[in-house]
mmCIF file with all atom_site columns, C-alpha atoms in Angstrom:
data_model
loop_
_atom_site.group_PDB
_atom_site.id
_atom_site.type_symbol
_atom_site.label_atom_id
_atom_site.label_alt_id
_atom_site.label_comp_id
_atom_site.label_asym_id
_atom_site.label_entity_id
_atom_site.label_seq_id
_atom_site.pdbx_PDB_ins_code
_atom_site.Cartn_x
_atom_site.Cartn_y
_atom_site.Cartn_z
_atom_site.occupancy
_atom_site.B_iso_or_equiv
_atom_site.pdbx_formal_charge
_atom_site.auth_seq_id
_atom_site.auth_comp_id
_atom_site.auth_asym_id
_atom_site.auth_atom_id
_atom_site.pdbx_PDB_model_num
ATOM 1   C CA . GLU A 1 1   ? 123.820 116.155 67.046 1.00 0.00 ? 238 GLU A CA 1
ATOM 2   C CA . VAL A 1 2   ? 126.438 118.661 68.121 1.00 0.00 ? 239 VAL A CA 1
ATOM 3   C CA . GLN A 1 3   ? 125.277 122.256 68.139 1.00 0.00 ? 240 GLN A CA 1
ATOM 4   C CA . LEU A 1 4   ? 127.421 125.249 68.987 1.00 0.00 ? 241 LEU A CA 1
ATOM 5   C CA . VAL A 1 5   ? 125.904 128.683 69.548 1.00 0.00 ? 242 VAL A CA 1
ATOM 6   C CA . GLU A 1 6   ? 128.103 131.731 70.050 1.00 0.00 ? 243 GLU A CA 1
ATOM 7   C CA . SER A 1 7   ? 127.167 134.978 71.736 1.00 0.00 ? 244 SER A CA 1
ATOM 8   C CA . GLY A 1 8   ? 128.834 138.023 73.211 1.00 0.00 ? 245 GLY A CA 1
ATOM 9   C CA . GLY A 1 9   ? 130.170 139.764 70.151 1.00 0.00 ? 246 GLY A CA 1
ATOM 10  C CA . GLY A 1 10  ? 129.786 143.478 69.619 1.00 0.00 ? 247 GLY A CA 1
ATOM 11  C CA . SER A 1 11  ? 131.575 146.744 69.056 1.00 0.00 ? 248 SER A CA 1
ATOM 12  C CA . VAL A 1 12  ? 134.239 148.017 71.398 1.00 0.00 ? 249 VAL A CA 1
ATOM 13  C CA . GLN A 1 13  ? 137.005 150.591 71.335 1.00 0.00 ? 250 GLN A CA 1
ATOM 14  C CA . ALA A 1 14  ? 140.640 149.599 71.245 1.00 0.00 ? 251 ALA A CA 1
ATOM 15  C CA . GLY A 1 15  ? 141.849 148.624 74.686 1.00 0.00 ? 252 GLY A CA 1
ATOM 16  C CA . GLY A 1 16  ? 138.454 147.346 75.714 1.00 0.00 ? 253 GLY A CA 1
ATOM 17  C CA . SER A 1 17  ? 137.261 143.862 76.600 1.00 0.00 ? 254 SER A CA 1
ATOM 18  C CA . LEU A 1 18  ? 134.619 141.388 75.505 1.00 0.00 ? 255 LEU A CA 1
ATOM 19  C CA . ARG A 1 19  ? 133.700 137.900 76.621 1.00 0.00 ? 256 ARG A CA 1
ATOM 20  C CA . LEU A 1 20  ? 132.432 135.457 74.050 1.00 0.00 ? 257 LEU A CA 1
ATOM 21  C CA . SER A 1 21  ? 130.364 132.422 74.987 1.00 0.00 ? 258 SER A CA 1
ATOM 22  C CA . CYS A 1 22  ? 129.855 129.151 73.138 1.00 0.00 ? 259 CYS A CA 1
ATOM 23  C CA . ALA A 1 23  ? 126.966 126.998 74.345 1.00 0.00 ? 260 ALA A CA 1
ATOM 24  C CA . ALA A 1 24  ? 127.558 123.387 73.303 1.00 0.00 ? 261 ALA A CA 1
ATOM 25  C CA . SER A 1 25  ? 124.831 120.761 73.086 1.00 0.00 ? 262 SER A CA 1
ATOM 26  C CA . GLY A 1 26  ? 125.114 117.117 72.045 1.00 0.00 ? 263 GLY A CA 1
ATOM 27  C CA . PHE A 1 27  ? 128.634 117.331 73.391 1.00 0.00 ? 264 PHE A CA 1
ATOM 28  C CA . SER A 1 28  ? 130.542 115.926 76.347 1.00 0.00 ? 265 SER A CA 1
ATOM 29  C CA . PHE A 1 29  ? 133.691 117.250 77.957 1.00 0.00 ? 266 PHE A CA 1
ATOM 30  C CA . ASP A 1 30  ? 134.919 113.725 78.679 1.00 0.00 ? 267 ASP A CA 1
ATOM 31  C CA . ASN A 1 31  ? 136.642 113.239 75.330 1.00 0.00 ? 268 ASN A CA 1
ATOM 32  C CA . PHE A 1 32  ? 136.669 116.399 73.249 1.00 0.00 ? 269 PHE A CA 1
ATOM 33  C CA . ALA A 1 33  ? 138.388 119.177 71.446 1.00 0.00 ? 270 ALA A CA 1
ATOM 34  C CA . ILE A 1 34  ? 136.960 122.683 71.280 1.00 0.00 ? 271 ILE A CA 1
ATOM 35  C CA . GLY A 1 35  ? 138.251 126.055 70.315 1.00 0.00 ? 272 GLY A CA 1
ATOM 36  C CA . TRP A 1 36  ? 137.749 129.540 68.990 1.00 0.00 ? 273 TRP A CA 1
ATOM 37  C CA . PHE A 1 37  ? 138.545 130.612 65.460 1.00 0.00 ? 274 PHE A CA 1
ATOM 38  C CA . ARG A 1 38  ? 138.213 133.918 63.684 1.00 0.00 ? 275 ARG A CA 1
ATOM 39  C CA . GLN A 1 39  ? 138.057 135.152 60.156 1.00 0.00 ? 276 GLN A CA 1
ATOM 40  C CA . ALA A 1 40  ? 138.372 138.738 59.018 1.00 0.00 ? 277 ALA A CA 1
ATOM 41  C CA . PRO A 1 41  ? 137.281 139.904 55.564 1.00 0.00 ? 278 PRO A CA 1
ATOM 42  C CA . GLY A 1 42  ? 139.859 138.967 52.961 1.00 0.00 ? 279 GLY A CA 1
ATOM 43  C CA . LYS A 1 43  ? 141.961 136.995 55.424 1.00 0.00 ? 280 LYS A CA 1
ATOM 44  C CA . ASP A 1 44  ? 142.457 133.330 56.148 1.00 0.00 ? 281 ASP A CA 1
ATOM 45  C CA . ARG A 1 45  ? 140.827 131.642 59.094 1.00 0.00 ? 282 ARG A CA 1
ATOM 46  C CA . GLU A 1 46  ? 142.935 131.795 62.252 1.00 0.00 ? 283 GLU A CA 1
ATOM 47  C CA . GLY A 1 47  ? 142.794 129.384 65.145 1.00 0.00 ? 284 GLY A CA 1
ATOM 48  C CA . VAL A 1 48  ? 142.719 131.701 68.163 1.00 0.00 ? 285 VAL A CA 1
ATOM 49  C CA . SER A 1 49  ? 142.678 129.247 71.050 1.00 0.00 ? 286 SER A CA 1
ATOM 50  C CA . CYS A 1 50  ? 142.035 125.518 71.333 1.00 0.00 ? 287 CYS A CA 1
ATOM 51  C CA . ILE A 1 51  ? 141.860 122.991 74.123 1.00 0.00 ? 288 ILE A CA 1
ATOM 52  C CA . SER A 1 52  ? 141.236 119.255 74.254 1.00 0.00 ? 289 SER A CA 1
ATOM 53  C CA . SER A 1 53  ? 141.014 116.354 76.656 1.00 0.00 ? 290 SER A CA 1
ATOM 54  C CA . SER A 1 54  ? 144.456 115.243 75.393 1.00 0.00 ? 291 SER A CA 1
ATOM 55  C CA . GLU A 1 55  ? 146.432 118.196 76.722 1.00 0.00 ? 292 GLU A CA 1
ATOM 56  C CA . ASP A 1 56  ? 146.590 120.100 79.985 1.00 0.00 ? 293 ASP A CA 1
ATOM 57  C CA . TYR A 1 57  ? 146.790 123.650 78.694 1.00 0.00 ? 294 TYR A CA 1
ATOM 58  C CA . PRO A 1 58  ? 145.130 125.565 75.872 1.00 0.00 ? 295 PRO A CA 1
ATOM 59  C CA . TYR A 1 59  ? 146.931 126.695 72.786 1.00 0.00 ? 296 TYR A CA 1
ATOM 60  C CA . TYR A 1 60  ? 146.878 130.403 71.960 1.00 0.00 ? 297 TYR A CA 1
ATOM 61  C CA . ALA A 1 61  ? 147.845 132.028 68.702 1.00 0.00 ? 298 ALA A CA 1
ATOM 62  C CA . ASP A 1 62  ? 150.820 134.369 69.035 1.00 0.00 ? 299 ASP A CA 1
ATOM 63  C CA . SER A 1 63  ? 148.579 137.256 68.036 1.00 0.00 ? 300 SER A CA 1
ATOM 64  C CA . VAL A 1 64  ? 146.407 136.869 71.155 1.00 0.00 ? 301 VAL A CA 1
ATOM 65  C CA . GLN A 1 65  ? 148.810 135.330 73.680 1.00 0.00 ? 302 GLN A CA 1
ATOM 66  C CA . GLY A 1 66  ? 148.599 137.205 76.980 1.00 0.00 ? 303 GLY A CA 1
ATOM 67  C CA . ARG A 1 67  ? 145.388 139.029 76.026 1.00 0.00 ? 304 ARG A CA 1
ATOM 68  C CA . PHE A 1 68  ? 142.825 136.253 75.469 1.00 0.00 ? 305 PHE A CA 1
ATOM 69  C CA . THR A 1 69  ? 141.850 133.472 77.864 1.00 0.00 ? 306 THR A CA 1
ATOM 70  C CA . LEU A 1 70  ? 139.852 130.346 77.048 1.00 0.00 ? 307 LEU A CA 1
ATOM 71  C CA . SER A 1 71  ? 137.875 128.718 79.838 1.00 0.00 ? 308 SER A CA 1
ATOM 72  C CA . ILE A 1 72  ? 135.299 125.968 80.194 1.00 0.00 ? 309 ILE A CA 1
ATOM 73  C CA . VAL A 1 73  ? 132.368 125.608 82.556 1.00 0.00 ? 310 VAL A CA 1
ATOM 74  C CA . SER A 1 74  ? 131.473 121.980 81.979 1.00 0.00 ? 311 SER A CA 1
ATOM 75  C CA . ALA A 1 75  ? 128.479 122.162 84.323 1.00 0.00 ? 312 ALA A CA 1
ATOM 76  C CA . ASN A 1 76  ? 126.660 124.274 81.766 1.00 0.00 ? 313 ASN A CA 1
ATOM 77  C CA . ASN A 1 77  ? 128.495 123.022 78.676 1.00 0.00 ? 314 ASN A CA 1
ATOM 78  C CA . THR A 1 78  ? 129.819 126.477 77.876 1.00 0.00 ? 315 THR A CA 1
ATOM 79  C CA . VAL A 1 79  ? 133.189 127.618 76.596 1.00 0.00 ? 316 VAL A CA 1
ATOM 80  C CA . TYR A 1 80  ? 134.264 131.218 77.044 1.00 0.00 ? 317 TYR A CA 1
ATOM 81  C CA . LEU A 1 81  ? 136.813 133.438 75.397 1.00 0.00 ? 318 LEU A CA 1
ATOM 82  C CA . GLN A 1 82  ? 137.756 136.430 77.511 1.00 0.00 ? 319 GLN A CA 1
ATOM 83  C CA . MET A 1 83  ? 139.313 139.047 75.270 1.00 0.00 ? 320 MET A CA 1
ATOM 84  C CA . ASN A 1 84  ? 141.209 141.927 76.857 1.00 0.00 ? 321 ASN A CA 1
ATOM 85  C CA . SER A 1 85  ? 143.279 144.769 75.439 1.00 0.00 ? 322 SER A CA 1
ATOM 86  C CA . LEU A 1 86  ? 141.472 144.448 72.149 1.00 0.00 ? 323 LEU A CA 1
ATOM 87  C CA . LYS A 1 87  ? 143.069 145.860 69.021 1.00 0.00 ? 324 LYS A CA 1
ATOM 88  C CA . PRO A 1 88  ? 141.543 146.894 65.683 1.00 0.00 ? 325 PRO A CA 1
ATOM 89  C CA . GLU A 1 89  ? 143.238 143.879 64.092 1.00 0.00 ? 326 GLU A CA 1
ATOM 90  C CA . ASP A 1 90  ? 141.120 141.628 66.335 1.00 0.00 ? 327 ASP A CA 1
ATOM 91  C CA . THR A 1 91  ? 138.074 142.628 64.284 1.00 0.00 ? 328 THR A CA 1
ATOM 92  C CA . ALA A 1 92  ? 136.597 139.455 62.786 1.00 0.00 ? 329 ALA A CA 1
ATOM 93  C CA . VAL A 1 93  ? 133.778 136.951 62.935 1.00 0.00 ? 330 VAL A CA 1
ATOM 94  C CA . TYR A 1 94  ? 134.603 134.640 65.814 1.00 0.00 ? 331 TYR A CA 1
ATOM 95  C CA . TYR A 1 95  ? 133.226 131.132 65.849 1.00 0.00 ? 332 TYR A CA 1
ATOM 96  C CA . CYS A 1 96  ? 133.414 128.119 68.058 1.00 0.00 ? 333 CYS A CA 1
ATOM 97  C CA . ALA A 1 97  ? 134.358 124.709 66.686 1.00 0.00 ? 334 ALA A CA 1
ATOM 98  C CA . ALA A 1 98  ? 134.563 121.248 68.209 1.00 0.00 ? 335 ALA A CA 1
ATOM 99  C CA . ASP A 1 99  ? 135.344 117.590 67.714 1.00 0.00 ? 336 ASP A CA 1
ATOM 100 C CA . LEU A 1 100 ? 134.123 114.563 69.668 1.00 0.00 ? 337 LEU A CA 1
ATOM 101 C CA . TYR A 1 101 ? 137.656 113.396 70.374 1.00 0.00 ? 338 TYR A CA 1
ATOM 102 C CA . GLY A 1 102 ? 140.865 114.910 71.699 1.00 0.00 ? 339 GLY A CA 1
ATOM 103 C CA . GLY A 1 103 ? 144.031 115.669 69.833 1.00 0.00 ? 340 GLY A CA 1
ATOM 104 C CA . GLY A 1 104 ? 146.794 118.201 69.810 1.00 0.00 ? 341 GLY A CA 1
ATOM 105 C CA . ASN A 1 105 ? 145.713 121.735 70.516 1.00 0.00 ? 342 ASN A CA 1
ATOM 106 C CA . TRP A 1 106 ? 148.069 123.293 68.005 1.00 0.00 ? 343 TRP A CA 1
ATOM 107 C CA . TYR A 1 107 ? 146.966 120.804 65.337 1.00 0.00 ? 344 TYR A CA 1
ATOM 108 C CA . ASN A 1 108 ? 143.277 121.419 65.963 1.00 0.00 ? 345 ASN A CA 1
ATOM 109 C CA . CYS A 1 109 ? 143.720 125.161 65.811 1.00 0.00 ? 346 CYS A CA 1
ATOM 110 C CA . ARG A 1 110 ? 145.803 124.891 62.665 1.00 0.00 ? 347 ARG A CA 1
ATOM 111 C CA . TYR A 1 111 ? 143.566 122.501 60.705 1.00 0.00 ? 348 TYR A CA 1
ATOM 112 C CA . GLY A 1 112 ? 140.137 123.121 62.196 1.00 0.00 ? 349 GLY A CA 1
ATOM 113 C CA . MET A 1 113 ? 137.495 120.853 63.673 1.00 0.00 ? 350 MET A CA 1
ATOM 114 C CA . THR A 1 114 ? 134.388 119.049 62.448 1.00 0.00 ? 351 THR A CA 1
ATOM 115 C CA . TYR A 1 115 ? 131.564 121.029 64.036 1.00 0.00 ? 352 TYR A CA 1
ATOM 116 C CA . ARG A 1 116 ? 131.255 124.800 64.096 1.00 0.00 ? 353 ARG A CA 1
ATOM 117 C CA . GLY A 1 117 ? 128.799 127.489 65.060 1.00 0.00 ? 354 GLY A CA 1
ATOM 118 C CA . LYS A 1 118 ? 127.574 130.374 62.938 1.00 0.00 ? 355 LYS A CA 1
ATOM 119 C CA . GLY A 1 119 ? 129.814 132.911 64.588 1.00 0.00 ? 356 GLY A CA 1
ATOM 120 C CA . THR A 1 120 ? 129.561 136.272 66.287 1.00 0.00 ? 357 THR A CA 1
ATOM 121 C CA . LEU A 1 121 ? 130.999 139.536 64.987 1.00 0.00 ? 358 LEU A CA 1
ATOM 122 C CA . VAL A 1 122 ? 133.587 141.453 66.984 1.00 0.00 ? 359 VAL A CA 1
ATOM 123 C CA . THR A 1 123 ? 134.421 144.973 65.840 1.00 0.00 ? 360 THR A CA 1
ATOM 124 C CA . VAL A 1 124 ? 137.226 146.922 67.474 1.00 0.00 ? 361 VAL A CA 1
ATOM 125 C CA . SER A 1 125 ? 137.533 150.584 66.588 1.00 0.00 ? 362 SER A CA 1
ATOM 126 C CA . SER A 1 126 ? 140.645 152.690 66.993 1.00 0.00 ? 363 SER A CA 1
#
């Protein structure tokens, strides 16, 4: 059974940084897709960054390009999202999602994935 557990959320002032972690169990980085999504109150879900075994580079939403970085440490089955230069509009519940197969990064971020964690709240104040 795939389980995804996020951590690292919190409150930060605009311009600050946070690093989110997603610990994945029941999951292998041999053939996979995994990514970070967010949802703010009253807004649609947004695929923030996604990566898969099918493509060489992660996808980033335009809204976070150049500020957020997705990385994987396969040795401990953890995916990170480093978030710099945070803005109030980054405030949302961030969650990790995954599939047990690859696929296009843009597609996965656009349409979502099968497994997801419960999320962690990020609040950015101005």
